[in-house]
mmCIF file of C-alpha atoms in Angstrom:
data_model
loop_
_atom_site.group_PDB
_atom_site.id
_atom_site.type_symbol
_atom_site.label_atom_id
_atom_site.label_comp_id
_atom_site.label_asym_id
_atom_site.label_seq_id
_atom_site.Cartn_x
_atom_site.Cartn_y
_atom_site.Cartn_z
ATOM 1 C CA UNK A 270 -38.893 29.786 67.993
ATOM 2 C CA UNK A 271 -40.321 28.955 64.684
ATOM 3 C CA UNK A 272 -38.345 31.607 62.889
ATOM 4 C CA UNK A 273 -35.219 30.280 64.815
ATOM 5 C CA UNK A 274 -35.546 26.308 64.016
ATOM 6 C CA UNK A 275 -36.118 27.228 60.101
ATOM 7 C CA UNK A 276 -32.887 29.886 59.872
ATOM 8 C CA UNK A 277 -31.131 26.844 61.491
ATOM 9 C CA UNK A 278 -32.616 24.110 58.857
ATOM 10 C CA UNK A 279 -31.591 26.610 56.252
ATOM 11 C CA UNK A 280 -28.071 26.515 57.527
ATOM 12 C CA UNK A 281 -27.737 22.935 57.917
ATOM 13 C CA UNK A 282 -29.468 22.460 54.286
ATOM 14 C CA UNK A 283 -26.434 24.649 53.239
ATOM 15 C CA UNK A 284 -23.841 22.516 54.786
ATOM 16 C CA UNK A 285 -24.862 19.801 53.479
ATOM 17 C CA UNK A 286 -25.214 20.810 50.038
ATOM 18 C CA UNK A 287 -22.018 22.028 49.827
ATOM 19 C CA UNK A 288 -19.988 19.843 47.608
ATOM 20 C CA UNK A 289 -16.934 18.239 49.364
ATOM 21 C CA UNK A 290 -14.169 19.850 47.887
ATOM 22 C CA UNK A 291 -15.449 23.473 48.194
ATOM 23 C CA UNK A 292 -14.177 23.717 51.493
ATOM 24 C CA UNK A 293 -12.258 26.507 50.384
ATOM 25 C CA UNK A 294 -10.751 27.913 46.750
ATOM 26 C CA UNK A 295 -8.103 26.228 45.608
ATOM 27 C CA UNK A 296 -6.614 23.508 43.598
ATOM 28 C CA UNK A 297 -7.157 20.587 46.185
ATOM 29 C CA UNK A 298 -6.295 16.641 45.755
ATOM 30 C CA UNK A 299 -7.172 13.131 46.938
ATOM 31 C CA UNK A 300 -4.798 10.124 46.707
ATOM 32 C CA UNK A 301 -5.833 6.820 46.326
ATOM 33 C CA UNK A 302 -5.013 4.937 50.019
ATOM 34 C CA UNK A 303 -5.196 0.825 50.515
ATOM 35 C CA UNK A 304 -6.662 0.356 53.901
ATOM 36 C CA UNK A 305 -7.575 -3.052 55.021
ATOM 37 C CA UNK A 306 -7.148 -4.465 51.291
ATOM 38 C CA UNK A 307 -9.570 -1.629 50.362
ATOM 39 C CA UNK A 308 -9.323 1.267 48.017
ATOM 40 C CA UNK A 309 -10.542 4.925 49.514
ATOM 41 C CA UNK A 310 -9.779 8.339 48.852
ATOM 42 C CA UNK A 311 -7.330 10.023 51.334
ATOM 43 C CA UNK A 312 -8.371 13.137 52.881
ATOM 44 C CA UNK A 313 -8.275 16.583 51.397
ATOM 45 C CA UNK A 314 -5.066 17.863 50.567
ATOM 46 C CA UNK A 315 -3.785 21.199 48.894
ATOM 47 C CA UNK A 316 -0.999 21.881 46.414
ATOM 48 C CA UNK A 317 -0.542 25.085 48.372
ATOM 49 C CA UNK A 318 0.576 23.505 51.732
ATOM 50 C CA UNK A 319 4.095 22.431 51.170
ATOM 51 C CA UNK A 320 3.874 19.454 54.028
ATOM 52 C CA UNK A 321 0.775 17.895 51.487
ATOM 53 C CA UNK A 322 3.242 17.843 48.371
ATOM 54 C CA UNK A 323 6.515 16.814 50.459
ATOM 55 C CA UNK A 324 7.847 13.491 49.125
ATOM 56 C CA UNK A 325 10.533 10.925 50.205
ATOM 57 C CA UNK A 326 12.821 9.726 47.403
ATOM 58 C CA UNK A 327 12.651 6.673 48.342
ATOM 59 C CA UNK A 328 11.560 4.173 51.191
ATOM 60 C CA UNK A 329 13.030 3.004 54.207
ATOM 61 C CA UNK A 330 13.652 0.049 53.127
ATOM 62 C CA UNK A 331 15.816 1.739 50.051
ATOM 63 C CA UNK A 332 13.370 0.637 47.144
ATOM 64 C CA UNK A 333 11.470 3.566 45.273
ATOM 65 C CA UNK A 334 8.504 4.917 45.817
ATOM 66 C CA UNK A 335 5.308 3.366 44.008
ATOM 67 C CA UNK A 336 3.820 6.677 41.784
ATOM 68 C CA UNK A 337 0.812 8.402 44.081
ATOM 69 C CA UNK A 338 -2.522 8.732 41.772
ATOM 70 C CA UNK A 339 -4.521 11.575 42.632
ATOM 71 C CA UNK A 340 -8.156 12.750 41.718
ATOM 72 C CA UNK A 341 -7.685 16.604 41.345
ATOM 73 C CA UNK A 342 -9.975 19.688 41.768
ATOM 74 C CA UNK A 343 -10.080 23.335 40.644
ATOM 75 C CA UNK A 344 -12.477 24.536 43.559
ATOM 76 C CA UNK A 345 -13.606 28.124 44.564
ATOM 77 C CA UNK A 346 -13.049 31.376 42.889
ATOM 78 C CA UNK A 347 -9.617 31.072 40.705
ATOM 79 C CA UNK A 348 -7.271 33.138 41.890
ATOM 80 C CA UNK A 349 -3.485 34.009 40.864
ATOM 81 C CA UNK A 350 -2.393 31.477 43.954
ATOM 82 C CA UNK A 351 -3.523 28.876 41.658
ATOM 83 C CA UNK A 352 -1.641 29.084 38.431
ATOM 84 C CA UNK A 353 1.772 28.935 41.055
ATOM 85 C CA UNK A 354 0.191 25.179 42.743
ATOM 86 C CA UNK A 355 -1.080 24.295 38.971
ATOM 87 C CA UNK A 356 3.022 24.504 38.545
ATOM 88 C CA UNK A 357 3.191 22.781 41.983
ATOM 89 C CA UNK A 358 0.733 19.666 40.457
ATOM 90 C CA UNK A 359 2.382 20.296 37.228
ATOM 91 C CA UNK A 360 6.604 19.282 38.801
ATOM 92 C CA UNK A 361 5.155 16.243 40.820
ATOM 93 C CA UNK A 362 3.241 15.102 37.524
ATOM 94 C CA UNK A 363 6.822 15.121 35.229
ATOM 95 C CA UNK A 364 8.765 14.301 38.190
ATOM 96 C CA UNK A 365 6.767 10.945 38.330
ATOM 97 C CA UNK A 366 5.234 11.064 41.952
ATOM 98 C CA UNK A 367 1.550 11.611 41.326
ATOM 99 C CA UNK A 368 -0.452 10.808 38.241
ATOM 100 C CA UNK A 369 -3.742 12.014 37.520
ATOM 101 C CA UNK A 370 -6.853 9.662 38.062
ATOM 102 C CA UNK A 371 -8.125 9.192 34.532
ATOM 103 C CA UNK A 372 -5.358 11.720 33.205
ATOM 104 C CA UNK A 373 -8.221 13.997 35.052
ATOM 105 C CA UNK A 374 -9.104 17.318 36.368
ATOM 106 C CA UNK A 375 -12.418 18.025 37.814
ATOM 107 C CA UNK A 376 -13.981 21.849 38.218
ATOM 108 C CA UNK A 377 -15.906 23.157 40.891
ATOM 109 C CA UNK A 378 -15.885 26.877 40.489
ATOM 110 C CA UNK A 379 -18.176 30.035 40.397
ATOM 111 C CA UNK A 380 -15.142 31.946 38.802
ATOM 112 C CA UNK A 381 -12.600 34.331 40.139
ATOM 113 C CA UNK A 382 -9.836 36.142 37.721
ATOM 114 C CA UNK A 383 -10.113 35.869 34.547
ATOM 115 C CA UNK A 384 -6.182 36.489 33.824
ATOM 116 C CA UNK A 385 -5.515 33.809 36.556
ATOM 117 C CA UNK A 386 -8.039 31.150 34.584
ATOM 118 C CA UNK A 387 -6.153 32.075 30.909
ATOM 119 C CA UNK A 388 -2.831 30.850 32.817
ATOM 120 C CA UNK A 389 -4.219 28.075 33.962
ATOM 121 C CA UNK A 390 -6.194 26.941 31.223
ATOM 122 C CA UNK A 391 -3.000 27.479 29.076
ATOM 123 C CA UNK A 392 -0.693 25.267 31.547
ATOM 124 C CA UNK A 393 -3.287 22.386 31.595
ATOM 125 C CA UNK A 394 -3.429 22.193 27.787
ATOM 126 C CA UNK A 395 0.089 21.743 28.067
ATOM 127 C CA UNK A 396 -0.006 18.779 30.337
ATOM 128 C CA UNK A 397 -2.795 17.143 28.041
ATOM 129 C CA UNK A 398 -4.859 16.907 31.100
ATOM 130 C CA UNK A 399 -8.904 15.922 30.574
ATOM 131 C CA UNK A 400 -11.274 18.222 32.337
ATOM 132 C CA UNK A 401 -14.634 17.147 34.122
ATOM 133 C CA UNK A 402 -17.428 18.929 35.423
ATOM 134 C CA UNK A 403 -19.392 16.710 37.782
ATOM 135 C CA UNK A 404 -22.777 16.277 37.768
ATOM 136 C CA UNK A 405 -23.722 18.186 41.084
ATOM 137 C CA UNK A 406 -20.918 20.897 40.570
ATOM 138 C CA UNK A 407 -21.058 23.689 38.079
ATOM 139 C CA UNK A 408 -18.268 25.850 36.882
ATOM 140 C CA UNK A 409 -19.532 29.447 36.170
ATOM 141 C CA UNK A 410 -17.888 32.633 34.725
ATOM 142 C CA UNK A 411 -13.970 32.972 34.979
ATOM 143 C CA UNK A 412 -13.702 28.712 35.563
ATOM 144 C CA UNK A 413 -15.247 28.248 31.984
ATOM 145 C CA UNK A 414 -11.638 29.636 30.533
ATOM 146 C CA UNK A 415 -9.852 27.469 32.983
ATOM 147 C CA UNK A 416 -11.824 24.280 31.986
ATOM 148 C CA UNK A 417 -11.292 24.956 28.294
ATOM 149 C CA UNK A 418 -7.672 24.129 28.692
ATOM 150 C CA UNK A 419 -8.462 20.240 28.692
ATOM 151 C CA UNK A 420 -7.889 18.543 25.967
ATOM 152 C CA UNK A 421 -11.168 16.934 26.166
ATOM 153 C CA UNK A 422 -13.836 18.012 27.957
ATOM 154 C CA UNK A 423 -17.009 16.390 29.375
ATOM 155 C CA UNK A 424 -19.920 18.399 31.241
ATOM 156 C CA UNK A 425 -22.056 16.737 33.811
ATOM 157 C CA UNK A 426 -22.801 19.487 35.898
ATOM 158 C CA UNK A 427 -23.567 23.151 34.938
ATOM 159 C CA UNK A 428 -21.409 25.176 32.796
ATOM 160 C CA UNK A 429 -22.259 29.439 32.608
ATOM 161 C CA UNK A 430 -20.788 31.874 30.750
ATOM 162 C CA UNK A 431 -21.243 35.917 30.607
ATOM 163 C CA UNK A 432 -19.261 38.758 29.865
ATOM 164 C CA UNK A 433 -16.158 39.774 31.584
ATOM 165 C CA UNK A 434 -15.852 43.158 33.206
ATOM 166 C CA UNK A 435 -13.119 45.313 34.938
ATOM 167 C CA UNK A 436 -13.304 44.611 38.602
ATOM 168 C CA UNK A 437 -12.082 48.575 39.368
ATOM 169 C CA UNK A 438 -14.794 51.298 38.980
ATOM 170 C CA UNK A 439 -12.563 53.666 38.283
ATOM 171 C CA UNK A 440 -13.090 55.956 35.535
ATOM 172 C CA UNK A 441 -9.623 56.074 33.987
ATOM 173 C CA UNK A 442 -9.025 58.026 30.613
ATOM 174 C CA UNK A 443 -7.964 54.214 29.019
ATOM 175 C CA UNK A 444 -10.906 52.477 30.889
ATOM 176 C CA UNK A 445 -12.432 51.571 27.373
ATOM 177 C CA UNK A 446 -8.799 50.910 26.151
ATOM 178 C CA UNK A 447 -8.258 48.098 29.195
ATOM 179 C CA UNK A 448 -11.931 46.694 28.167
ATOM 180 C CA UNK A 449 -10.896 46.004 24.626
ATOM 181 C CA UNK A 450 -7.783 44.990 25.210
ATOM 182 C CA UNK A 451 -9.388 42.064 28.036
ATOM 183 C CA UNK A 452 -12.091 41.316 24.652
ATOM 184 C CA UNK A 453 -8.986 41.108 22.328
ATOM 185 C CA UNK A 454 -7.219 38.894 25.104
ATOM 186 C CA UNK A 455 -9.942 36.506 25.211
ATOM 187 C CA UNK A 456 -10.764 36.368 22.047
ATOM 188 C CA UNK A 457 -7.089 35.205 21.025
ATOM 189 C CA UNK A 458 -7.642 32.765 23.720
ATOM 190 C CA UNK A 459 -10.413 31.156 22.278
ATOM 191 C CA UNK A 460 -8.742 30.925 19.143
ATOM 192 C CA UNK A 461 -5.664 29.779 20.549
ATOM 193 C CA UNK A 462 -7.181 26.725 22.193
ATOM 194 C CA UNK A 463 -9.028 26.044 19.108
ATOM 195 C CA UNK A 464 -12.534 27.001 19.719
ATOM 196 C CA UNK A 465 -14.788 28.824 17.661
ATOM 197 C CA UNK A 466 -15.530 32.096 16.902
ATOM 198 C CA UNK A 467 -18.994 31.864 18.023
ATOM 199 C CA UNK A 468 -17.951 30.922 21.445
ATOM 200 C CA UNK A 469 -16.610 34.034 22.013
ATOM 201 C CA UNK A 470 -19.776 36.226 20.682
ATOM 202 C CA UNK A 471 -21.770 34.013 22.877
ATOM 203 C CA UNK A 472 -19.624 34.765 25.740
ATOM 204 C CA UNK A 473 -20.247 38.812 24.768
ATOM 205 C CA UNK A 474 -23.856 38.818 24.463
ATOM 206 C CA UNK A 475 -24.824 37.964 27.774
ATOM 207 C CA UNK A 476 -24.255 41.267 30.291
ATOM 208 C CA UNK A 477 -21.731 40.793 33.434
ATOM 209 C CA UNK A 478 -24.869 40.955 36.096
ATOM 210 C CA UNK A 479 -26.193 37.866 34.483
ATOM 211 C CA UNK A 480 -25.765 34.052 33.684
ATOM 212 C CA UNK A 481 -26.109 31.979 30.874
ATOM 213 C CA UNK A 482 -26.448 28.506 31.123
ATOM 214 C CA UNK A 483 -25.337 26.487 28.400
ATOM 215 C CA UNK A 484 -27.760 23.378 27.041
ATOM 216 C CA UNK A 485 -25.919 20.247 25.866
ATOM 217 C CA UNK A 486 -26.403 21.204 22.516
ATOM 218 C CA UNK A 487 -24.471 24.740 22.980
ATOM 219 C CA UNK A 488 -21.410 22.648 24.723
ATOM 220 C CA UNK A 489 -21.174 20.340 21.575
ATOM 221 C CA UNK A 490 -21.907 23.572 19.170
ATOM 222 C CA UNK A 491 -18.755 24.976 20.834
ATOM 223 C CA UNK A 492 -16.496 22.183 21.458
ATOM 224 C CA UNK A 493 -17.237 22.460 25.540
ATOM 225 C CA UNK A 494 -18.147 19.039 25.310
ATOM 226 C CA UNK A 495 -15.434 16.365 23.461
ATOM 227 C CA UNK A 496 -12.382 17.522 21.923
ATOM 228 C CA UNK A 497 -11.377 20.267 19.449
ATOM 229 C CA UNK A 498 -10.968 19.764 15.748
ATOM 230 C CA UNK A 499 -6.956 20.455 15.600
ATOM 231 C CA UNK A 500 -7.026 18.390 18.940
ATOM 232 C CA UNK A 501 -8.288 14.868 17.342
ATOM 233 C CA UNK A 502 -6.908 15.422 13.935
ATOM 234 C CA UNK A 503 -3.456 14.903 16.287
ATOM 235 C CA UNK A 504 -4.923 11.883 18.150
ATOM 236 C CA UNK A 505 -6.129 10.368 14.965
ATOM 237 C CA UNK A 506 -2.961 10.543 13.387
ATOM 238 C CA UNK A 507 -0.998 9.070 16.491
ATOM 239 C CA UNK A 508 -4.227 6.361 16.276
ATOM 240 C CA UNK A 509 -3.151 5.587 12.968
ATOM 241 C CA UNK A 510 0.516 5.868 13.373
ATOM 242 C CA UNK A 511 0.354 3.529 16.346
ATOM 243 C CA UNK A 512 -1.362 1.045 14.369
ATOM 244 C CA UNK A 513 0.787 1.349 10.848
ATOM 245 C CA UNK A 514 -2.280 2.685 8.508
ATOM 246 C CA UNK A 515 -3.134 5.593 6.495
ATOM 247 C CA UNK A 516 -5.477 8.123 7.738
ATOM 248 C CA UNK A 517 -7.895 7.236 5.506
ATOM 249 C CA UNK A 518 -7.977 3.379 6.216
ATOM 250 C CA UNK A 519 -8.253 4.633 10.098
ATOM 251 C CA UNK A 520 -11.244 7.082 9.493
ATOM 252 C CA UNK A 521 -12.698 4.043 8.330
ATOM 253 C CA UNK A 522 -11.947 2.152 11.621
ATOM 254 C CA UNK A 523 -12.557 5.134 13.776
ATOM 255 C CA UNK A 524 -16.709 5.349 11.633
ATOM 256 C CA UNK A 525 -17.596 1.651 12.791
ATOM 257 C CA UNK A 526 -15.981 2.028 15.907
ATOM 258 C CA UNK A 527 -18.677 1.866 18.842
ATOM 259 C CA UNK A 528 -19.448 5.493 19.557
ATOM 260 C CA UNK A 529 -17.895 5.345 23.226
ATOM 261 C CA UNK A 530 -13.989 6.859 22.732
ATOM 262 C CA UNK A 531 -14.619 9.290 25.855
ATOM 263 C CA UNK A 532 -15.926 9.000 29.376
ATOM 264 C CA UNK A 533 -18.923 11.106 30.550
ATOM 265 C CA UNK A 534 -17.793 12.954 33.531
ATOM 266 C CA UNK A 535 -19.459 11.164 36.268
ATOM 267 C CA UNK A 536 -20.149 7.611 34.680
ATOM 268 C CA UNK A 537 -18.547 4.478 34.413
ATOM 269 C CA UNK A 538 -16.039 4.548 32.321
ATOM 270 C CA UNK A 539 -15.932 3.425 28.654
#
């Protein structure tokens, strides 16, 4: 009986521990509802069930439909599925019936495939999208390429890294060919999204079987945490264009400026 009541607490402290929006992998979303003059977070929805991203034009009454803000999140193992509703998210986003919450995307992810995460990682850069991890969430493996595509970034949670490896065990004749083409495809990546070097020899030093957590310094050492140096030369410029001065006059602004430009996934906002 003991045995049996403490396999059951086990299962129930596993429930419960579960966060909310790993009820099963994929990119899920939450709109913002008004109920009884209150704002609350709709149910779970999916960019993979057509019926969740269906959309009148307009109202019954004939007047337009007010934009739907949604708080969006990469959860479970990436897969290929979710690069196609990334496009999904991506069409209702231009189209101008959702925007993000916070221009935001939030991870929640032990991994999945890699080739899947470089796709999506490459689409959100595109959109300009920030990503989050949460502090009780952690994004692991595969997700970390996937969460690099924001064009800031902010760690709460947990954020792992380790080598990739081919998921066949075949021993082809070009196995070793496939495994440096996958290090010379993510180490273009990295480059391409304008992170360093280093990133990608930290990412090869630690062996497939195993885990490497990073420490807030390590997220700041490799631009995991804030924004990439081609990234805010851009939004300094448009800073400075926006307000009619040199660059130099707004490095100036942007030095005494209180040191809160970006939100802390998590926090109250700056």
């Amino acid at each position: 009986m003991r045995k049996r009541l403490a396999a059951a607490a086990a299962v129930l402290l596993l429930v419960l521990a579960l966060p909310c929006f790993d009820l099963r992998a994929e990119l899920l979303f939450r709109s913002v509802e008004q109920v009884n003059g209150r704002q609350r977070w709709s149910p779970v929805r999916s960019y993979g069930n057509p019926s969740d991203t269906a959309y009148a034009r307009v109202a019954a009454s004939g007047a337009p439909l007010p934009v739907e803000e949604v708080r969006v999140v990469v959860s479970g193992l990436i897969t290929r599925e979710d690069v196609d509703r990334a496009g999904v998210m991506a069409g209702l986003l231009k189209s101008g019936r959702q925007r993000l919450a916070d221009n935001s995307v939030w991870f929640a992810s032990n991994g999945g495939d890699i080739d899947a995460a470089l796709d999506l990682g490459r689409l959100l850069r595109r959109l300009g999208v920030y990503a989050f991890i949460g502090r009780n969430d952690q994004c692991l493996s595969a997700c970390v390429f996937a969460f690099m595509g924001g064009e800031r970034r902010s760690v709460a949670g947990r954020l792992g890294i380790h080598r990739p490896y081919l998921p066949v065990v075949l021993d082809t004749p070009d196995r070793q060919g496939r495994f440096r083409y996958l290090q010379k495809t993510l180490k273009n990546y990295i480059e391409e999204l304008d992170f360093p070097a280093s990133l990608y020899e930290a990412v090869m030093e630690v062996p497939p079987e195993s885990m490497h957590m990073l420490a807030p310094a390590d997220l700041k050492k490799f631009y995991l945490e804030g924004i990439s140096p081609s990234s805010e030369d851009a939004a300094d410029a448009a800073s400075a264009r926006s307000l009619d001065i040199s660059m130099p006059e707004y490095l100036v602004r942007k030095s005494k400026a209180p040191p809160c430009a970006f939100p802390v996934a998590g926090e109250v906002r700056c």
